[in-house]
Coordinates of C-alpha atoms and ligand atoms in Angstrom, one line a residue:
M1 CA 59.1 -2.2 2.6
I2 CA 57.4 -1.2 -0.6
P3 CA 55.2 1.8 0.0
A4 CA 52.3 1.6 -2.5
R5 CA 49.8 4.4 -2.9
Y6 CA 47.0 3.8 -5.3
G7 CA 46.4 7.3 -6.4
A8 CA 49.4 8.9 -8.1
S9 CA 49.1 12.4 -9.4
R10 CA 50.7 11.8 -12.8
F11 CA 49.4 8.3 -13.5
P12 CA 46.6 7.2 -11.3
G13 CA 46.4 3.5 -10.6
K14 CA 49.8 2.9 -12.2
L15 CA 50.7 0.2 -9.7
M16 CA 47.9 -2.0 -10.9
Q17 CA 48.7 -1.6 -14.6
D18 CA 49.7 -4.7 -16.6
L19 CA 53.3 -5.3 -17.1
G20 CA 54.0 -8.4 -19.1
G21 CA 51.0 -10.3 -17.6
K22 CA 51.4 -9.1 -14.0
S23 CA 50.6 -5.9 -12.2
V24 CA 53.5 -3.5 -11.7
I25 CA 53.3 -3.8 -7.9
L26 CA 53.3 -7.6 -7.9
R27 CA 56.4 -7.5 -10.2
T28 CA 58.2 -5.1 -7.9
Y29 CA 57.3 -7.3 -4.9
E30 CA 58.6 -10.5 -6.6
V31 CA 61.8 -8.9 -7.9
T32 CA 62.5 -7.6 -4.4
K33 CA 61.8 -10.9 -2.8
E34 CA 63.9 -12.8 -5.3
T35 CA 67.0 -10.8 -4.4
G36 CA 67.2 -12.9 -1.3
L37 CA 68.6 -9.9 0.5
F38 CA 65.8 -9.4 3.0
D39 CA 64.4 -11.4 5.9
E40 CA 60.9 -10.1 5.0
V41 CA 59.3 -8.1 2.3
Y42 CA 56.0 -6.2 2.7
V43 CA 54.0 -4.0 0.5
V44 CA 52.5 -1.2 2.6
T45 CA 49.4 0.3 1.0
D46 CA 46.3 2.5 1.5
S47 CA 44.5 0.5 -1.2
E48 CA 42.3 -2.5 -0.7
Q49 CA 42.9 -3.5 -4.3
I50 CA 46.7 -3.5 -4.0
Y51 CA 46.5 -5.3 -0.6
K52 CA 44.4 -8.1 -2.2
E53 CA 46.7 -8.3 -5.3
I54 CA 49.7 -9.1 -3.1
E55 CA 47.9 -11.3 -0.6
L56 CA 46.1 -13.4 -3.2
N57 CA 49.5 -14.0 -4.9
G58 CA 51.0 -15.4 -1.8
G59 CA 52.8 -12.2 -0.7
N60 CA 52.8 -10.1 2.4
A61 CA 50.9 -6.8 2.5
I62 CA 50.0 -4.4 5.3
M63 CA 47.2 -1.8 5.2
S64 CA 48.3 1.5 6.4
I65 CA 45.8 3.2 8.6
K66 CA 46.6 6.8 8.4
E67 CA 46.9 9.4 5.6
H68 CA 50.5 10.0 4.8
D69 CA 52.4 12.7 2.9
C70 CA 55.1 10.4 1.7
G71 CA 56.4 6.8 1.5
S72 CA 58.7 7.1 4.5
D73 CA 55.8 8.0 6.8
R74 CA 53.8 5.1 5.4
I75 CA 56.6 2.5 6.1
A76 CA 57.3 4.1 9.5
E77 CA 53.8 3.5 10.6
A78 CA 54.1 -0.1 9.4
V79 CA 57.4 -0.9 11.2
E80 CA 56.7 1.0 14.4
D81 CA 55.9 -2.2 16.4
M82 CA 58.2 -4.5 14.5
D83 CA 61.5 -5.7 15.8
V84 CA 63.9 -4.7 13.0
D85 CA 67.4 -3.2 12.6
I86 CA 67.4 -2.0 9.1
V87 CA 64.4 -1.1 6.9
V88 CA 64.8 -0.6 3.2
N89 CA 62.4 1.4 1.2
V90 CA 61.9 0.1 -2.3
Q91 CA 59.8 2.2 -4.7
G92 CA 56.6 0.4 -5.8
D93 CA 56.9 1.8 -9.3
E94 CA 60.4 0.4 -9.9
P95 CA 59.7 -3.1 -11.1
F96 CA 63.3 -3.4 -12.5
T97 CA 64.9 -2.6 -9.2
S98 CA 68.3 -4.2 -9.4
K99 CA 69.8 -6.5 -6.8
S100 CA 73.1 -4.8 -7.1
G101 CA 71.7 -1.5 -6.2
L102 CA 69.9 -2.9 -3.1
E103 CA 73.1 -4.8 -2.2
K104 CA 75.1 -1.6 -2.3
V105 CA 72.8 0.3 -0.1
L106 CA 72.8 -2.5 2.4
D107 CA 76.6 -3.0 2.2
V108 CA 77.3 0.5 3.6
F109 CA 76.1 -0.8 7.0
K110 CA 79.0 -3.2 6.9
G111 CA 81.7 -0.6 6.2
P112 CA 84.1 0.8 8.8
D113 CA 82.0 4.0 9.3
A114 CA 78.8 2.0 9.8
D115 CA 78.3 3.4 13.3
K116 CA 78.0 6.9 12.0
I117 CA 75.3 6.1 9.4
D118 CA 71.7 6.8 10.1
L119 CA 70.5 6.0 6.7
A120 CA 71.9 5.1 3.3
S121 CA 70.7 5.9 -0.2
L122 CA 71.8 5.6 -3.8
M123 CA 73.1 8.0 -6.4
T124 CA 73.9 7.6 -10.0
E125 CA 76.2 9.6 -12.2
M126 CA 74.7 12.2 -14.6
N127 CA 76.6 13.8 -17.4
D128 CA 73.9 15.3 -19.6
W129 CA 73.4 19.0 -18.8
K130 CA 69.8 18.9 -19.8
E131 CA 69.1 16.3 -17.2
I132 CA 71.3 18.1 -14.6
S133 CA 69.3 21.3 -15.0
D134 CA 65.9 19.4 -14.9
P135 CA 64.2 20.1 -11.6
N136 CA 62.5 16.7 -11.7
A137 CA 66.0 15.1 -11.2
V138 CA 67.1 15.5 -7.7
K139 CA 70.9 16.2 -7.4
V140 CA 73.1 15.3 -4.5
I141 CA 76.6 16.5 -3.4
V142 CA 78.7 14.4 -1.1
D143 CA 81.8 14.8 1.0
K144 CA 85.0 12.7 0.5
D145 CA 83.5 9.7 2.3
N146 CA 80.2 9.9 0.3
F147 CA 78.1 11.4 3.1
A148 CA 75.4 13.6 1.6
L149 CA 76.0 17.3 2.0
Y150 CA 72.8 18.5 0.4
F151 CA 70.1 17.5 -2.1
S152 CA 68.5 19.9 -4.5
R153 CA 66.5 20.3 -7.6
S154 CA 68.9 23.0 -8.7
P155 CA 72.2 22.0 -10.3
I156 CA 74.6 21.6 -7.4
P157 CA 77.4 22.6 -7.4
Y158 CA 76.9 25.6 -9.7
P159 CA 79.6 25.3 -12.4
R160 CA 81.0 28.8 -12.2
D161 CA 84.3 27.3 -13.5
K162 CA 83.3 25.3 -16.5
N163 CA 86.7 23.5 -16.5
A164 CA 86.6 22.2 -13.0
A165 CA 86.3 18.5 -13.0
V166 CA 83.1 17.8 -11.1
Q167 CA 80.8 14.8 -11.3
Y168 CA 77.1 15.4 -10.9
Y169 CA 75.0 12.8 -9.2
K170 CA 71.3 12.1 -9.3
H171 CA 69.6 10.8 -6.2
K172 CA 67.7 7.5 -6.5
G173 CA 64.8 6.9 -4.2
I174 CA 66.0 3.8 -2.5
Y175 CA 66.7 4.2 1.2
A176 CA 68.0 1.9 3.9
F177 CA 67.2 3.3 7.4
R178 CA 68.2 2.3 10.8
K179 CA 64.9 1.9 12.5
D180 CA 65.6 4.8 14.9
A181 CA 66.3 7.2 12.1
L182 CA 63.0 6.3 10.4
M183 CA 61.0 6.7 13.5
D184 CA 62.6 10.1 14.1
F185 CA 61.6 11.2 10.7
Y186 CA 58.1 10.2 11.3
R187 CA 57.9 12.3 14.5
L188 CA 59.9 15.3 13.5
P189 CA 58.1 18.2 11.7
M190 CA 59.0 19.3 8.3
R191 CA 61.4 22.3 8.1
S192 CA 61.8 25.0 5.6
L193 CA 64.4 23.5 3.3
E194 CA 62.4 20.4 2.7
A195 CA 59.3 22.4 2.3
A196 CA 60.9 24.6 -0.4
E197 CA 62.6 21.8 -2.4
K198 CA 59.9 19.1 -1.8
I199 CA 62.6 16.5 -1.2
E200 CA 62.0 14.2 1.8
C201 CA 65.5 13.3 2.7
I202 CA 66.5 16.9 3.3
R203 CA 64.6 16.5 6.6
Y204 CA 67.3 14.2 7.8
L205 CA 70.0 16.7 7.0
E206 CA 68.1 19.5 8.7
Y207 CA 68.0 17.4 11.8
G208 CA 71.7 16.5 11.6
K209 CA 71.4 12.9 10.5
N210 CA 74.2 11.3 8.4
I211 CA 73.2 9.9 5.0
K212 CA 75.7 7.7 3.3
M213 CA 75.4 7.6 -0.4
A214 CA 76.4 4.5 -2.5
I215 CA 77.0 4.8 -6.2
S216 CA 74.9 2.6 -8.5
N217 CA 75.0 3.1 -12.2
T218 CA 72.5 0.4 -13.2
Q219 CA 69.5 2.0 -14.9
G220 CA 66.1 1.1 -13.7
I221 CA 62.8 2.2 -15.3
E222 CA 60.5 4.2 -13.1
I223 CA 56.8 3.9 -14.1
D224 CA 55.7 7.5 -13.9
T225 CA 53.7 7.9 -17.1
P226 CA 51.8 5.7 -19.5
E227 CA 54.8 6.0 -21.9
D228 CA 57.1 4.6 -19.3
L229 CA 54.7 1.6 -19.0
V230 CA 54.9 1.0 -22.8
R231 CA 58.7 1.2 -22.6
A232 CA 58.8 -1.2 -19.6
N233 CA 56.7 -3.7 -21.4
K234 CA 59.1 -3.6 -24.3
V235 CA 62.1 -4.1 -22.1
L236 CA 60.5 -7.1 -20.5
K237 CA 59.9 -8.6 -23.9
E238 CA 63.5 -8.0 -25.0
D239 CA 64.8 -8.9 -21.5
K240 CA 67.9 -10.4 -22.8
T241 CA 69.0 -7.2 -24.5
V242 CA 69.4 -5.4 -21.2
T243 CA 71.6 -8.1 -19.6
V244 CA 75.4 -8.3 -20.0
N245 CA 74.9 -10.9 -22.7
N246 CA 74.1 -8.4 -25.3
K247 CA 73.8 -10.1 -28.6
Y248 CA 75.9 -7.4 -30.2
R249 CA 78.8 -6.2 -28.2
N250 CA 80.6 -3.0 -28.7
F251 CA 84.0 -4.3 -27.6
P252 CA 87.2 -2.3 -27.1
M253 CA 90.4 -3.8 -28.5
V254 CA 94.0 -3.2 -27.6
P255 CA 94.8 -0.2 -29.8
K256 CA 98.6 -0.9 -30.1
V257 CA 100.5 -4.1 -30.2
I258 CA 104.1 -4.9 -31.2
F259 CA 105.1 -8.5 -32.0
G260 CA 108.4 -10.3 -32.6
T261 CA 111.5 -11.8 -31.0
G262 CA 113.4 -9.0 -29.4
S263 CA 110.5 -6.5 -29.6
F264 CA 110.7 -6.0 -25.9
D265 CA 113.8 -3.8 -26.4
Q266 CA 111.6 -1.3 -28.1
L267 CA 109.8 -0.6 -24.8
P268 CA 111.8 2.5 -23.7
S269 CA 111.1 4.2 -27.0
I270 CA 107.4 3.3 -26.8
L271 CA 107.1 4.7 -23.3
A272 CA 109.1 7.9 -23.9
P273 CA 106.3 10.0 -25.4
K274 CA 103.9 8.8 -22.7
R275 CA 106.1 10.1 -19.9
K276 CA 104.4 13.0 -18.0
D277 CA 106.8 15.4 -16.5
K278 CA 107.8 14.0 -13.1
A279 CA 105.3 11.2 -13.0
P280 CA 107.0 7.8 -12.9
F281 CA 106.3 4.6 -14.7
I282 CA 105.5 1.8 -12.3
Y283 CA 106.7 -1.7 -13.4
L284 CA 104.8 -4.6 -11.9
V285 CA 106.9 -7.6 -12.6
D286 CA 106.4 -11.3 -11.7
D287 CA 108.7 -12.1 -8.9
V288 CA 110.1 -15.1 -10.7
F289 CA 112.3 -12.5 -12.5
E290 CA 113.6 -11.0 -9.2
D291 CA 117.1 -12.3 -9.9
N292 CA 117.0 -11.7 -13.6
K293 CA 119.2 -8.6 -13.9
E294 CA 119.3 -8.8 -17.6
L295 CA 115.5 -8.5 -18.0
V296 CA 115.4 -5.6 -15.6
N297 CA 118.3 -3.8 -17.4
R298 CA 116.4 -4.1 -20.7
M299 CA 113.5 -2.1 -19.2
H300 CA 115.7 1.0 -18.7
L301 CA 114.1 2.4 -15.6
R302 CA 114.6 6.2 -15.5
F303 CA 114.3 9.0 -13.0
N304 CA 111.8 8.0 -10.3
D305 CA 110.4 5.0 -12.1
K306 CA 109.5 2.2 -9.6
L307 CA 109.9 -1.5 -9.9
I308 CA 107.6 -3.7 -7.8
F309 CA 108.0 -7.4 -7.8
V310 CA 104.7 -9.2 -7.3
S311 CA 103.9 -12.8 -6.5
A312 CA 101.8 -14.8 -8.9
D313 CA 101.8 -17.8 -6.6
E314 CA 98.1 -17.3 -6.0
E315 CA 95.3 -16.0 -8.1
P316 CA 95.2 -12.2 -7.8
K317 CA 93.1 -10.7 -5.0
T318 CA 91.3 -7.4 -4.7
E319 CA 93.2 -6.9 -1.5
Q320 CA 96.5 -7.2 -3.4
V321 CA 95.3 -4.6 -5.9
D322 CA 94.4 -2.2 -3.0
N323 CA 97.7 -2.7 -1.4
I324 CA 99.7 -1.9 -4.5
V325 CA 97.6 1.2 -5.1
R326 CA 98.2 2.3 -1.5
V327 CA 102.0 1.8 -1.9
I328 CA 102.0 3.9 -5.1
K329 CA 99.8 6.7 -3.6
R330 CA 101.9 6.9 -0.5
E331 CA 105.1 7.4 -2.4
F332 CA 103.9 9.7 -5.2
T333 CA 101.5 12.7 -5.0
Y334 CA 100.8 12.6 -8.7
N335 CA 99.4 9.6 -10.6
P336 CA 102.1 7.7 -12.4
S337 CA 102.7 8.1 -16.2
G338 CA 101.7 4.5 -16.6
I339 CA 101.6 0.9 -15.3
I340 CA 103.7 -1.7 -17.0
G341 CA 102.8 -5.3 -16.3
V342 CA 105.4 -8.0 -17.0
G343 CA 104.4 -11.5 -16.3
G344 CA 101.7 -14.2 -16.7
G345 CA 97.9 -13.8 -16.6
S346 CA 97.8 -13.0 -12.9
V347 CA 100.3 -10.2 -13.1
L348 CA 98.6 -8.8 -16.3
D349 CA 95.3 -8.8 -14.5
L350 CA 96.8 -7.2 -11.4
S351 CA 98.3 -4.5 -13.6
K352 CA 95.0 -3.7 -15.3
A353 CA 93.3 -3.5 -12.0
V354 CA 95.9 -1.2 -10.5
A355 CA 95.7 1.1 -13.5
L356 CA 91.9 1.3 -13.0
M357 CA 92.1 1.8 -9.2
L358 CA 94.5 4.7 -9.4
T359 CA 91.7 6.8 -10.9
N360 CA 88.6 5.2 -9.2
K361 CA 88.2 5.6 -5.5
G362 CA 87.4 2.8 -3.0
S363 CA 88.4 -0.8 -3.2
A364 CA 88.8 -3.0 -6.2
A365 CA 86.1 -5.2 -4.7
D366 CA 83.6 -2.4 -5.3
Y367 CA 84.1 -2.8 -9.0
Q368 CA 83.9 -6.5 -9.5
G369 CA 81.3 -6.9 -12.1
W370 CA 80.2 -5.4 -15.4
D371 CA 80.8 -1.8 -16.3
L372 CA 81.0 -0.4 -12.7
I373 CA 84.1 1.6 -13.4
H374 CA 83.5 5.4 -13.8
N375 CA 86.9 6.8 -14.7
K376 CA 89.4 6.0 -17.4
A377 CA 92.4 4.1 -16.2
I378 CA 95.9 5.5 -16.4
Y379 CA 98.0 4.4 -19.4
H380 CA 98.8 0.7 -19.0
V381 CA 101.0 -1.7 -20.9
G382 CA 100.9 -5.5 -20.9
I383 CA 103.9 -7.7 -21.5
P384 CA 103.1 -11.4 -21.3
T385 CA 105.9 -13.8 -20.2
I386 CA 103.8 -16.9 -20.5
S387 CA 101.2 -17.6 -23.2
G388 CA 97.6 -18.9 -23.1
T389 CA 95.4 -16.9 -20.7
G390 CA 94.4 -14.3 -23.2
A391 CA 94.7 -11.7 -20.4
E392 CA 96.7 -9.5 -22.8
V393 CA 93.6 -8.8 -25.0
S394 CA 90.7 -9.2 -22.5
R395 CA 88.3 -6.6 -21.2
T396 CA 88.4 -8.0 -17.7
T397 CA 90.7 -8.7 -14.9
V398 CA 89.9 -11.9 -13.0
L399 CA 90.1 -11.1 -9.2
T400 CA 89.2 -12.9 -6.1
G401 CA 87.4 -10.6 -3.7
P402 CA 86.1 -11.0 -0.2
E403 CA 82.8 -12.3 -1.5
K404 CA 83.2 -13.4 -5.1
K405 CA 85.6 -14.3 -7.8
L406 CA 84.8 -11.9 -10.6
G407 CA 86.6 -9.6 -13.0
I408 CA 86.5 -5.8 -13.3
N409 CA 84.9 -5.9 -16.7
S410 CA 84.9 -2.5 -18.4
D411 CA 85.7 -0.5 -21.5
Y412 CA 88.7 1.0 -19.6
T413 CA 90.2 -2.4 -18.6
P414 CA 92.1 -3.4 -21.8
F415 CA 95.7 -2.5 -22.2
D416 CA 96.7 0.6 -24.2
Q417 CA 99.7 -1.2 -25.5
V418 CA 100.8 -4.8 -25.6
V419 CA 104.3 -6.1 -26.3
L420 CA 104.4 -9.7 -27.6
D421 CA 108.0 -10.9 -27.5
P422 CA 108.1 -14.7 -27.7
D423 CA 111.6 -14.8 -26.3
L424 CA 110.2 -13.7 -22.9
T425 CA 108.5 -17.0 -22.6
V426 CA 111.8 -18.9 -22.6
G427 CA 112.3 -20.8 -19.4
V428 CA 108.7 -21.4 -18.4
P429 CA 108.5 -24.7 -16.6
K430 CA 107.0 -27.4 -18.7
N431 CA 104.0 -28.1 -16.6
Q432 CA 103.1 -24.5 -16.4
W433 CA 103.6 -24.1 -20.1
F434 CA 101.1 -26.9 -20.7
Y435 CA 98.5 -25.8 -18.2
T436 CA 98.5 -22.3 -19.5
G437 CA 98.5 -23.4 -23.1
M438 CA 95.5 -25.6 -22.3
D439 CA 93.7 -22.5 -21.0
C440 CA 93.9 -21.2 -24.5
F441 CA 92.8 -24.6 -26.0
I442 CA 89.8 -24.6 -23.7
H443 CA 88.9 -21.0 -24.6
C444 CA 88.7 -22.2 -28.2
V445 CA 86.7 -25.3 -27.4
E446 CA 84.2 -23.4 -25.2
S447 CA 83.8 -20.6 -27.7
L448 CA 83.5 -22.9 -30.7
Q449 CA 81.0 -25.3 -29.0
G450 CA 79.0 -22.5 -27.4
T451 CA 75.6 -21.2 -28.3
F452 CA 76.8 -17.6 -28.4
L453 CA 79.2 -18.5 -31.3
N454 CA 79.3 -16.1 -34.2
E455 CA 81.6 -15.6 -37.3
F456 CA 83.7 -13.1 -35.5
S457 CA 84.5 -15.4 -32.6
K458 CA 84.7 -18.4 -34.9
S459 CA 87.4 -16.9 -37.1
Y460 CA 89.7 -16.2 -34.1
G461 CA 88.7 -19.5 -32.3
E462 CA 89.3 -21.8 -35.2
K463 CA 92.8 -20.3 -35.9
A464 CA 93.8 -20.6 -32.3
Y465 CA 92.4 -24.1 -32.1
D466 CA 94.5 -25.2 -35.1
L467 CA 97.6 -23.5 -33.6
C468 CA 97.1 -25.4 -30.4
K469 CA 96.9 -28.7 -32.2
E470 CA 100.1 -27.8 -34.1
I471 CA 102.0 -26.8 -31.0
F472 CA 100.9 -29.6 -28.7
L473 CA 100.5 -32.6 -31.0
E474 CA 103.0 -32.2 -33.8
N475 CA 106.7 -32.3 -33.3
D476 CA 108.0 -30.6 -36.4
L477 CA 108.2 -27.1 -34.9
T478 CA 111.4 -25.5 -33.6
E479 CA 111.1 -24.2 -30.0
E480 CA 111.2 -20.7 -31.3
E481 CA 108.4 -21.3 -33.8
S482 CA 106.4 -23.0 -31.1
R483 CA 106.8 -20.0 -28.8
G484 CA 105.7 -17.5 -31.4
K485 CA 102.7 -19.6 -32.4
L486 CA 101.5 -20.1 -28.8
M487 CA 101.7 -16.4 -28.2
M488 CA 99.4 -15.8 -31.2
A489 CA 97.1 -18.7 -30.2
S490 CA 96.7 -17.0 -26.8
W491 CA 95.8 -13.7 -28.5
H492 CA 93.4 -15.3 -30.9
G493 CA 91.8 -17.5 -28.2
G494 CA 91.3 -14.3 -26.1
M495 CA 89.7 -12.5 -29.0
S496 CA 87.4 -15.5 -29.6
I497 CA 86.0 -15.5 -26.1
A498 CA 85.8 -11.7 -26.1
Y499 CA 83.0 -11.9 -28.6
S500 CA 81.4 -15.0 -27.2
Q501 CA 81.9 -16.6 -23.8
V502 CA 83.7 -19.5 -22.1
G503 CA 81.8 -22.5 -20.8
V504 CA 81.5 -25.5 -18.4
A505 CA 85.2 -25.9 -17.6
H506 CA 85.7 -22.2 -16.7
A507 CA 82.5 -22.1 -14.6
M508 CA 83.6 -25.1 -12.6
S509 CA 87.3 -24.0 -12.5
Y510 CA 86.2 -20.8 -10.8
G511 CA 84.6 -22.9 -8.1
L512 CA 87.9 -24.8 -7.5
G513 CA 89.8 -21.5 -7.6
Y514 CA 87.6 -19.8 -5.0
V515 CA 87.4 -22.7 -2.5
L516 CA 90.8 -24.4 -2.9
G517 CA 92.9 -21.5 -4.4
T518 CA 93.6 -23.7 -7.5
K519 CA 95.2 -21.6 -10.2
H520 CA 93.3 -21.0 -13.3
G521 CA 95.3 -23.0 -15.8
I522 CA 95.7 -26.2 -13.8
G523 CA 92.1 -25.8 -12.5
N524 CA 90.8 -25.8 -16.1
C525 CA 92.8 -28.9 -16.8
I526 CA 91.6 -30.8 -13.7
V527 CA 88.0 -30.0 -14.8
F528 CA 88.3 -30.4 -18.5
N529 CA 89.8 -33.9 -18.0
H530 CA 86.4 -35.1 -16.9
L531 CA 84.0 -33.2 -19.2
E532 CA 83.7 -35.8 -22.0
E533 CA 79.9 -35.6 -21.5
F534 CA 80.0 -32.0 -22.7
Y535 CA 83.0 -31.8 -25.1
P536 CA 83.6 -35.5 -26.1
E537 CA 86.0 -35.0 -29.1
D538 CA 88.0 -32.2 -27.5
V539 CA 88.4 -34.0 -24.2
K540 CA 89.9 -36.9 -26.1
L541 CA 92.2 -34.5 -27.9
F542 CA 93.2 -32.9 -24.6
Q543 CA 94.1 -36.3 -23.1
E544 CA 96.2 -37.1 -26.2
M545 CA 98.1 -33.9 -25.6
R546 CA 98.4 -34.6 -21.9
D547 CA 99.9 -38.0 -22.7
Y548 CA 102.1 -36.8 -25.5
H549 CA 103.8 -34.4 -23.1
D550 CA 103.6 -36.7 -20.1
I551 CA 101.8 -34.1 -18.0
Y552 CA 100.3 -35.0 -14.6
I553 CA 96.8 -33.8 -14.0
P554 CA 95.8 -34.0 -10.3
E555 CA 92.9 -36.2 -9.4
G556 CA 90.6 -36.5 -6.5
V557 CA 91.0 -32.8 -5.5
C558 CA 87.4 -32.6 -4.2
S559 CA 87.3 -35.9 -2.3
N560 CA 88.1 -34.4 1.1
L561 CA 85.9 -31.3 0.9
S562 CA 83.7 -30.4 3.8
E563 CA 80.0 -30.1 3.1
E564 CA 80.3 -26.3 3.5
Q565 CA 83.2 -26.1 1.0
M566 CA 81.3 -28.2 -1.5
E567 CA 78.2 -26.0 -1.2
T568 CA 80.3 -22.9 -1.7
M569 CA 82.0 -24.4 -4.7
I570 CA 78.6 -25.2 -6.2
D571 CA 77.4 -21.7 -5.5
I572 CA 80.3 -20.1 -7.2
A573 CA 80.1 -22.3 -10.2
L574 CA 76.3 -21.8 -10.5
G575 CA 76.7 -18.1 -10.2
M576 CA 78.5 -18.0 -13.6
V577 CA 75.2 -17.7 -15.5
P578 CA 76.5 -16.4 -18.8
L579 CA 79.0 -19.2 -19.0
W580 CA 76.3 -21.8 -18.6
E581 CA 74.0 -20.1 -21.0
N582 CA 76.7 -20.1 -23.6
A583 CA 77.6 -23.8 -23.0
L584 CA 74.2 -25.3 -22.7
G585 CA 71.6 -22.7 -23.9
D586 CA 68.6 -21.2 -22.1
D587 CA 67.7 -24.5 -20.7
W588 CA 70.9 -25.0 -18.7
E589 CA 69.3 -25.0 -15.3
R590 CA 67.5 -28.2 -16.1
I591 CA 70.8 -29.9 -17.0
I592 CA 73.1 -28.4 -14.3
T593 CA 71.5 -29.0 -11.0
R594 CA 73.3 -28.8 -7.6
D595 CA 73.4 -32.6 -7.5
K596 CA 74.9 -32.8 -11.0
L597 CA 77.6 -30.4 -10.1
R598 CA 78.4 -32.2 -6.9
E599 CA 78.7 -35.5 -8.8
L600 CA 81.0 -33.9 -11.4
Y601 CA 83.2 -32.3 -8.8
L602 CA 83.5 -35.6 -6.9
R603 CA 84.8 -37.2 -10.1
M604 CA 87.7 -34.6 -10.3
Ligands
FE2_1 FE1 90.7 -19.0 -19.1

């Protein structure tokens, strides 16, 4: 429900103003509808003009009959006789309302405490004292489960102790009501706290309702003034600059790295100054090393340090991250001094995610996406034992969650320290060495052939590409040289995609991974083997390498998929929008249709 009043005190008629060729209200309506989250979307208005605007453009509008004090009353009148469970109130003057925000406010009704929730709303972090003390910004404080305790125009809590760590939250005017709660609101008279603060949702608290708050840090633009409208028009024109594909990325790098055969033995002296009093270091080690006493001895565990062997048989899952975090929290009251990940891409990704989740509440699944992490991770160190994934330099952690396969991509994700010791990769089985090495090769190809390419990415990508050719096609390298070179190729390949993006093979490999659990490296190979249409020269080169090392690449993996599995696979692949944009440009949707993807998958 989008309540839309024509007269607004600060900016009359704002909903009918032009925003990039359409009225503000029509844009809000379309954006809301396009989220696909709702069974029905209506604009509820007192204005003939707004009603016509929506109806004439093929939308649904309802005229409200009565005079109303606020938006909630207006939508209550509209849904009174409708058979609905949950009603979401979307502000008419927020044409940039984000899908993720709406998703979050709806998701709380799927949580374990759903029964207790009367309504849900959104809040966003605020850190600027000027904004915190501004009475126009409504602040909210919550209990440990994010239920609202109070809303106010005053700064709450009052910071008597300036050093106490407290996060301020601003309330955003998006609500999801159970119908009963909304109808109660409509019937119950205003009480004194609401009247004093002029904040609608206080009424629910005054009548003992439970409001669950979800955190959303995506910034919308509310059209409150003519200046806002100018700004919004500008944003619309530069739409691309507000997406994750920023043309210029301000990218964090790994601040410390040590390289060389035997450098692993320096780990204890690297960690010593980072040890905090009684807080242990937690080592997450690939369970292929479970019987490798020598490796464990070289780590010099001390005091209450803890070693956890983790399985990398499957792609890392958000659930696995949550479990490890739970184990650590159960055993130690303090946060550890650091997390040390020793293993391949999966273990490194798990380690980054665990370090993040020790300082950010909730489940890892809540943070799958771009820049959703609020707090700095604890100190974390990455020590690769197989080369190619680039996980040691990346700003993400690829994780499979209950609903999607997506990384926790944030400035806090990269390791604080990486140890590159080529000797640790001795003993990797040949197939795995090849598949993972090809992940690196494909990173280079997809970055170098992509439309996002720039000199920065190119300089890393070209070097890694040449190293891969040297390693996989020439036979004048010693094993030791080859190991060192592949370790550096992995690093450079990772850096190359950090400043550009991967492409077709990765998008499709994510689909395989999600539906069939195919691991990243081999999944990429299965896909790349059939991508001559997109990367003709490089697929040829790949096949030469495959034959040279006599590596088997599985075929026909999609031939027995059910229709539902195929549809899911296509959904997952199509969801990787930035990857397609990089690979094929703005026009990608014309080239990559659902049918096209199906045909490609069936070839694999
Ligand atoms: Fe990759």
